[in-house]
CSV table of N, CA, C and O in Angstrom, one decimal:
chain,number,residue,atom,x,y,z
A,1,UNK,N,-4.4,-27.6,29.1
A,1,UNK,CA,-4.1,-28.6,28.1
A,1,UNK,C,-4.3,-30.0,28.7
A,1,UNK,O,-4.4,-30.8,27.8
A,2,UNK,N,-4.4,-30.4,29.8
A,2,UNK,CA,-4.5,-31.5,30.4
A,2,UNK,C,-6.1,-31.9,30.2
A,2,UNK,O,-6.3,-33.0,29.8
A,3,UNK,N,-6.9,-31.3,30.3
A,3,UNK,CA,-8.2,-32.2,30.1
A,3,UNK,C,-8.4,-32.2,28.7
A,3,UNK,O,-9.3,-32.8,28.2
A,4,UNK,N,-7.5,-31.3,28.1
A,4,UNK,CA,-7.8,-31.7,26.6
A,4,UNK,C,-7.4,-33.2,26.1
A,4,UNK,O,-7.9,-33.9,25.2
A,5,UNK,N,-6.0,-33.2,27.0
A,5,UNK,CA,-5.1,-34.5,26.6
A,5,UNK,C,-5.8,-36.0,27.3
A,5,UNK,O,-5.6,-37.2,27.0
A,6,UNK,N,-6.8,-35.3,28.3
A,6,UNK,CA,-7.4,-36.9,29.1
A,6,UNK,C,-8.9,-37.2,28.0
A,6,UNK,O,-9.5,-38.2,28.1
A,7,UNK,N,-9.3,-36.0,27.1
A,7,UNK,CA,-11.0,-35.8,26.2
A,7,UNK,C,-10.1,-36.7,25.2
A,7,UNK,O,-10.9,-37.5,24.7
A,8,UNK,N,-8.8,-37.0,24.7
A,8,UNK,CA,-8.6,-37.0,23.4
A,8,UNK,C,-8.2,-38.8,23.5
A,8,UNK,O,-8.5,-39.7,22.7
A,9,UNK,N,-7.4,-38.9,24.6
A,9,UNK,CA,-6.7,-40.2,24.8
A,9,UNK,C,-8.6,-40.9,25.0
A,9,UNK,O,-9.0,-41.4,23.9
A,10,UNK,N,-9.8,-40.8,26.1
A,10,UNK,CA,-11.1,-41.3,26.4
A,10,UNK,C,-11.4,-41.8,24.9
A,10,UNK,O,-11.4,-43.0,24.6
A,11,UNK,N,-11.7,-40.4,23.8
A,11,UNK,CA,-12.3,-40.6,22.5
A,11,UNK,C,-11.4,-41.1,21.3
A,11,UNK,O,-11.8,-41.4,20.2
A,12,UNK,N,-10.4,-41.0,21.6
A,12,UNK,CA,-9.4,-41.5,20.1
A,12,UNK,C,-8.7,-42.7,20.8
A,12,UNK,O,-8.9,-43.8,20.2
A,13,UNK,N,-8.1,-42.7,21.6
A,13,UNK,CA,-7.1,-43.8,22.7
A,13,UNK,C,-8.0,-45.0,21.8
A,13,UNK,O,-7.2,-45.5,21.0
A,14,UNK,N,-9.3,-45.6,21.7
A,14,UNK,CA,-9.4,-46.4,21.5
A,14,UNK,C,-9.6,-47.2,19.4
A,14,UNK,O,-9.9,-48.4,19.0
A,15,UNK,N,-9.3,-46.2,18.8
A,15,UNK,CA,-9.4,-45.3,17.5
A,15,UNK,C,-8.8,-46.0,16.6
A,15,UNK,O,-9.0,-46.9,15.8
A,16,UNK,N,-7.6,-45.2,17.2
A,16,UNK,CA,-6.0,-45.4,15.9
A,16,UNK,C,-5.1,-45.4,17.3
A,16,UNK,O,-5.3,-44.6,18.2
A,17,UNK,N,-4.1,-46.2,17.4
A,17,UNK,CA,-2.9,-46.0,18.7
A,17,UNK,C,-2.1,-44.8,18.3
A,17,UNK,O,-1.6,-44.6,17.2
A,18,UNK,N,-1.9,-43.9,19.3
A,18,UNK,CA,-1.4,-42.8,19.0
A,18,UNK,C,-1.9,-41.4,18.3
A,18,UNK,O,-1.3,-40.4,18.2
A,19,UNK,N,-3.1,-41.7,18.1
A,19,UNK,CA,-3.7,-40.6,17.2
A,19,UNK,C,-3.9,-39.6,17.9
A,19,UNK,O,-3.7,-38.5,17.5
A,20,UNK,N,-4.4,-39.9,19.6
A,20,UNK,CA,-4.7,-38.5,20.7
A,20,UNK,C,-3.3,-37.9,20.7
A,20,UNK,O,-3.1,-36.7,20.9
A,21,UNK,N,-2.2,-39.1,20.6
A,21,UNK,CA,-0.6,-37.9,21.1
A,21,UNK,C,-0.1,-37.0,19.7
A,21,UNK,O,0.8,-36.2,19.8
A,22,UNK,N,-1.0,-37.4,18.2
A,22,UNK,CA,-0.4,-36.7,17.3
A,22,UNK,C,-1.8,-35.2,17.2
A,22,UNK,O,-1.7,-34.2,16.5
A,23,UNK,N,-2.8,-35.5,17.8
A,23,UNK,CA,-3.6,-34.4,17.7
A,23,UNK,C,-3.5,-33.4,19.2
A,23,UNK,O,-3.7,-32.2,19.3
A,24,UNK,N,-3.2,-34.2,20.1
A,24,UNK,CA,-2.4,-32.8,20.9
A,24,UNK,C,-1.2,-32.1,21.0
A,24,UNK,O,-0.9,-31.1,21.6
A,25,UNK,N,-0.5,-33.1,20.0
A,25,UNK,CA,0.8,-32.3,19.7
A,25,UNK,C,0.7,-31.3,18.8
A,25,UNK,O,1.7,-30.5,18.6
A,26,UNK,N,-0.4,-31.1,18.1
A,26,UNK,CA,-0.8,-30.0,17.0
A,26,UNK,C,-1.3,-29.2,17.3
A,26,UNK,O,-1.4,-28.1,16.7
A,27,UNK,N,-2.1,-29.5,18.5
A,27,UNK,CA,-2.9,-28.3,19.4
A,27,UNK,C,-1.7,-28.0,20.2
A,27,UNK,O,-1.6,-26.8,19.7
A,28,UNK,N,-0.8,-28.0,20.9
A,28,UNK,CA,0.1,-27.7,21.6
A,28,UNK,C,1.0,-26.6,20.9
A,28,UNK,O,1.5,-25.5,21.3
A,29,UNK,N,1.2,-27.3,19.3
A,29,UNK,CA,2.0,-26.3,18.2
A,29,UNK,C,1.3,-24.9,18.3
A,29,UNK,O,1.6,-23.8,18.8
A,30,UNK,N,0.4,-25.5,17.6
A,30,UNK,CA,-0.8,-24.1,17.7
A,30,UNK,C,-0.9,-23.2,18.8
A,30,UNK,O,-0.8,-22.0,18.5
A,31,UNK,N,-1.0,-23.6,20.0
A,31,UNK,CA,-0.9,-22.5,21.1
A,31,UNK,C,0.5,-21.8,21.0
A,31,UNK,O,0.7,-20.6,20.8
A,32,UNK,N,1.5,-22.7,21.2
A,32,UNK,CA,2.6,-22.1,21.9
A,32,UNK,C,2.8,-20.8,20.0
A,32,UNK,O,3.1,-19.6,20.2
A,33,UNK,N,2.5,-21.2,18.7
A,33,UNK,CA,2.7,-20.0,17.9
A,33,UNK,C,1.9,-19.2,18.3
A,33,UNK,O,2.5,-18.1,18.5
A,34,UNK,N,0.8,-19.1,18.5
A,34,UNK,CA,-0.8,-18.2,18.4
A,34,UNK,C,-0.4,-17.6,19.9
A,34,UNK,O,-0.5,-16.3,19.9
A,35,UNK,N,0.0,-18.0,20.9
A,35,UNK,CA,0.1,-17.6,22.3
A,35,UNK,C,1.4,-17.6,22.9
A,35,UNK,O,1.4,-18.3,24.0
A,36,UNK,N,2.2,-17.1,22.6
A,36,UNK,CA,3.9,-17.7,22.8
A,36,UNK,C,4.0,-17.4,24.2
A,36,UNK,O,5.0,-17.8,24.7
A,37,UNK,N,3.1,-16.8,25.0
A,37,UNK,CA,3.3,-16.3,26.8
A,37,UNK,C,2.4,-17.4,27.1
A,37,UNK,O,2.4,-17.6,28.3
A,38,UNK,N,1.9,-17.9,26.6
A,38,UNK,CA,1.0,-18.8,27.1
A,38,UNK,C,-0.8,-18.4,27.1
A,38,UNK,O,-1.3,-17.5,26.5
A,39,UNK,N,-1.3,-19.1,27.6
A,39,UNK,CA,-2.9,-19.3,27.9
A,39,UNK,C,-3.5,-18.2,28.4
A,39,UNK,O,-4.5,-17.6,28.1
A,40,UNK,N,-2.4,-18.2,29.7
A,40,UNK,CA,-2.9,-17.3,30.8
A,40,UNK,C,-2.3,-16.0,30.3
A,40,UNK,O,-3.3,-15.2,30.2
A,41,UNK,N,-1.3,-15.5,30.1
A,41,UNK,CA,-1.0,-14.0,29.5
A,41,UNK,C,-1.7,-13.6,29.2
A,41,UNK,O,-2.1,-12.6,29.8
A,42,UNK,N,-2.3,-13.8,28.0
A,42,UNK,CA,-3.8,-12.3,27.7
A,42,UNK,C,-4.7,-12.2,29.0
A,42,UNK,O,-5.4,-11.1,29.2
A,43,UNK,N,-4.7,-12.9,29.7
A,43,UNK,CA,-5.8,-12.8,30.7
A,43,UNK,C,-5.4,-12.1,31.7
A,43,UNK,O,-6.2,-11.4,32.4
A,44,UNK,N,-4.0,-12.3,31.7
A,44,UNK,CA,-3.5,-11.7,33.4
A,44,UNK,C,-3.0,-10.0,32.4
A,44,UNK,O,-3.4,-9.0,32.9
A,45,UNK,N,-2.5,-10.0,31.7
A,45,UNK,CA,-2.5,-8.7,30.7
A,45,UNK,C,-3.6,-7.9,30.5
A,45,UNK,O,-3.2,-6.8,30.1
A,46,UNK,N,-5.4,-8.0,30.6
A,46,UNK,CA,-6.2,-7.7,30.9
A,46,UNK,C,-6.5,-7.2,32.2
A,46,UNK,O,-7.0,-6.2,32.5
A,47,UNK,N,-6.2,-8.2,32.7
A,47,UNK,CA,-6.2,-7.7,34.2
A,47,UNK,C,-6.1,-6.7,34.8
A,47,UNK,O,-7.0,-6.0,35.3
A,48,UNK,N,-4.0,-6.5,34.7
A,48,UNK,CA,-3.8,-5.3,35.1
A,48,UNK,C,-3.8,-4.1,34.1
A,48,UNK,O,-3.5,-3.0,34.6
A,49,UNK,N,-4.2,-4.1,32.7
A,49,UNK,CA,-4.2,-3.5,32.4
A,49,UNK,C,-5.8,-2.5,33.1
A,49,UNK,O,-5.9,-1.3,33.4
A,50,UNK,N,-6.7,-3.3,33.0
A,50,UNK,CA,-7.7,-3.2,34.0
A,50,UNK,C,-7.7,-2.0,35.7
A,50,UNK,O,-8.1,-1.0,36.2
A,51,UNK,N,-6.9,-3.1,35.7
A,51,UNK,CA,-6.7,-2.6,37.3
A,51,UNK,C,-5.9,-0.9,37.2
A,51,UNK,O,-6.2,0.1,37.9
A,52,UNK,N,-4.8,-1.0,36.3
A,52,UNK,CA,-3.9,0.4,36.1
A,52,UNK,C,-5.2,1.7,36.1
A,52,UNK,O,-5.3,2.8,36.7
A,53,UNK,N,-6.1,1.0,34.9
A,53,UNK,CA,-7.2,2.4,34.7
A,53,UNK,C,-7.9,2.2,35.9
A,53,UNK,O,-8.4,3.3,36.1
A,54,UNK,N,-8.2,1.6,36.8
A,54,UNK,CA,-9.1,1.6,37.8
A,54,UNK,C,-8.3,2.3,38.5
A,54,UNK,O,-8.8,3.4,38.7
A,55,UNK,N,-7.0,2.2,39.1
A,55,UNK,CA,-6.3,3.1,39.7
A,55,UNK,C,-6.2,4.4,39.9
A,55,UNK,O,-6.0,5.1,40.9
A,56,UNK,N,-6.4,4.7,38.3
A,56,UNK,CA,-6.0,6.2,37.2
A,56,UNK,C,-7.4,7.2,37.4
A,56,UNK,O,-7.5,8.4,37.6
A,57,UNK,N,-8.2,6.4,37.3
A,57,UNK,CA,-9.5,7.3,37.5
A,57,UNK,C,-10.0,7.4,39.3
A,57,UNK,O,-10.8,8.2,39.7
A,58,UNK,N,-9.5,6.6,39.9
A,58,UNK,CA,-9.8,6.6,41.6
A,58,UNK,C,-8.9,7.7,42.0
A,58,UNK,O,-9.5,8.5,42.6
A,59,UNK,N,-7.8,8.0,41.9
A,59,UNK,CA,-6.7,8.9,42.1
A,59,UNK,C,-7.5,10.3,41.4
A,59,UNK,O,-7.7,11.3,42.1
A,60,UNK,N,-7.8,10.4,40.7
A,60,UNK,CA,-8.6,12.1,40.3
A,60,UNK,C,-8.2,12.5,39.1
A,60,UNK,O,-8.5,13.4,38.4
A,61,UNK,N,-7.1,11.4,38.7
A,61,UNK,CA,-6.9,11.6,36.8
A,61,UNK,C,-8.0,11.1,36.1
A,61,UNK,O,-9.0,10.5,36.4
A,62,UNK,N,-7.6,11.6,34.9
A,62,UNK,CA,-8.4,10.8,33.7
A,62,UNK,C,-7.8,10.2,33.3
A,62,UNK,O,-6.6,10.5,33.5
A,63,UNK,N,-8.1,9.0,32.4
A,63,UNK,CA,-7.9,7.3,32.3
A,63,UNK,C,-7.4,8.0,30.4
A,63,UNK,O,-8.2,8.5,29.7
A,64,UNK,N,-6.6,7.9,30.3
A,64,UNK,CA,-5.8,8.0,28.9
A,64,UNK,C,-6.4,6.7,27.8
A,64,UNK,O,-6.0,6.6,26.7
């Protein structure tokens, strides 16, 4: 969220006063509804979910 917040203050900061802090506060809304674990959760949730089957089929099981 931070280089979003430094792209927006560069291109709007000079605009309307305040406009980058009311368009990252709506992008900020939007994540935390859309993503309530955050950014990183689907990714690290991929992961291991990743890593579990890689485990699953190295061991001599089959991967469910």
């Amino acid at each position: 969220m931070t280089p979003l917040g430094e792209f927006l203050r560069s291109y709007l900061g000079a605009l309307q006063q305040g406009l980058n802090f009311f368009i990252y506060g709506l992008v900020l809304i939007g994540v935390v509804m859309v993503l309530p674990g955050g950014i990183v959760s689907p990714i690290l949730s991929f992961l291991r979910h990743r890593d579990f089957k890689a485990r699953q089929t190295s061991s001599g099981k089959e991967a469910v």
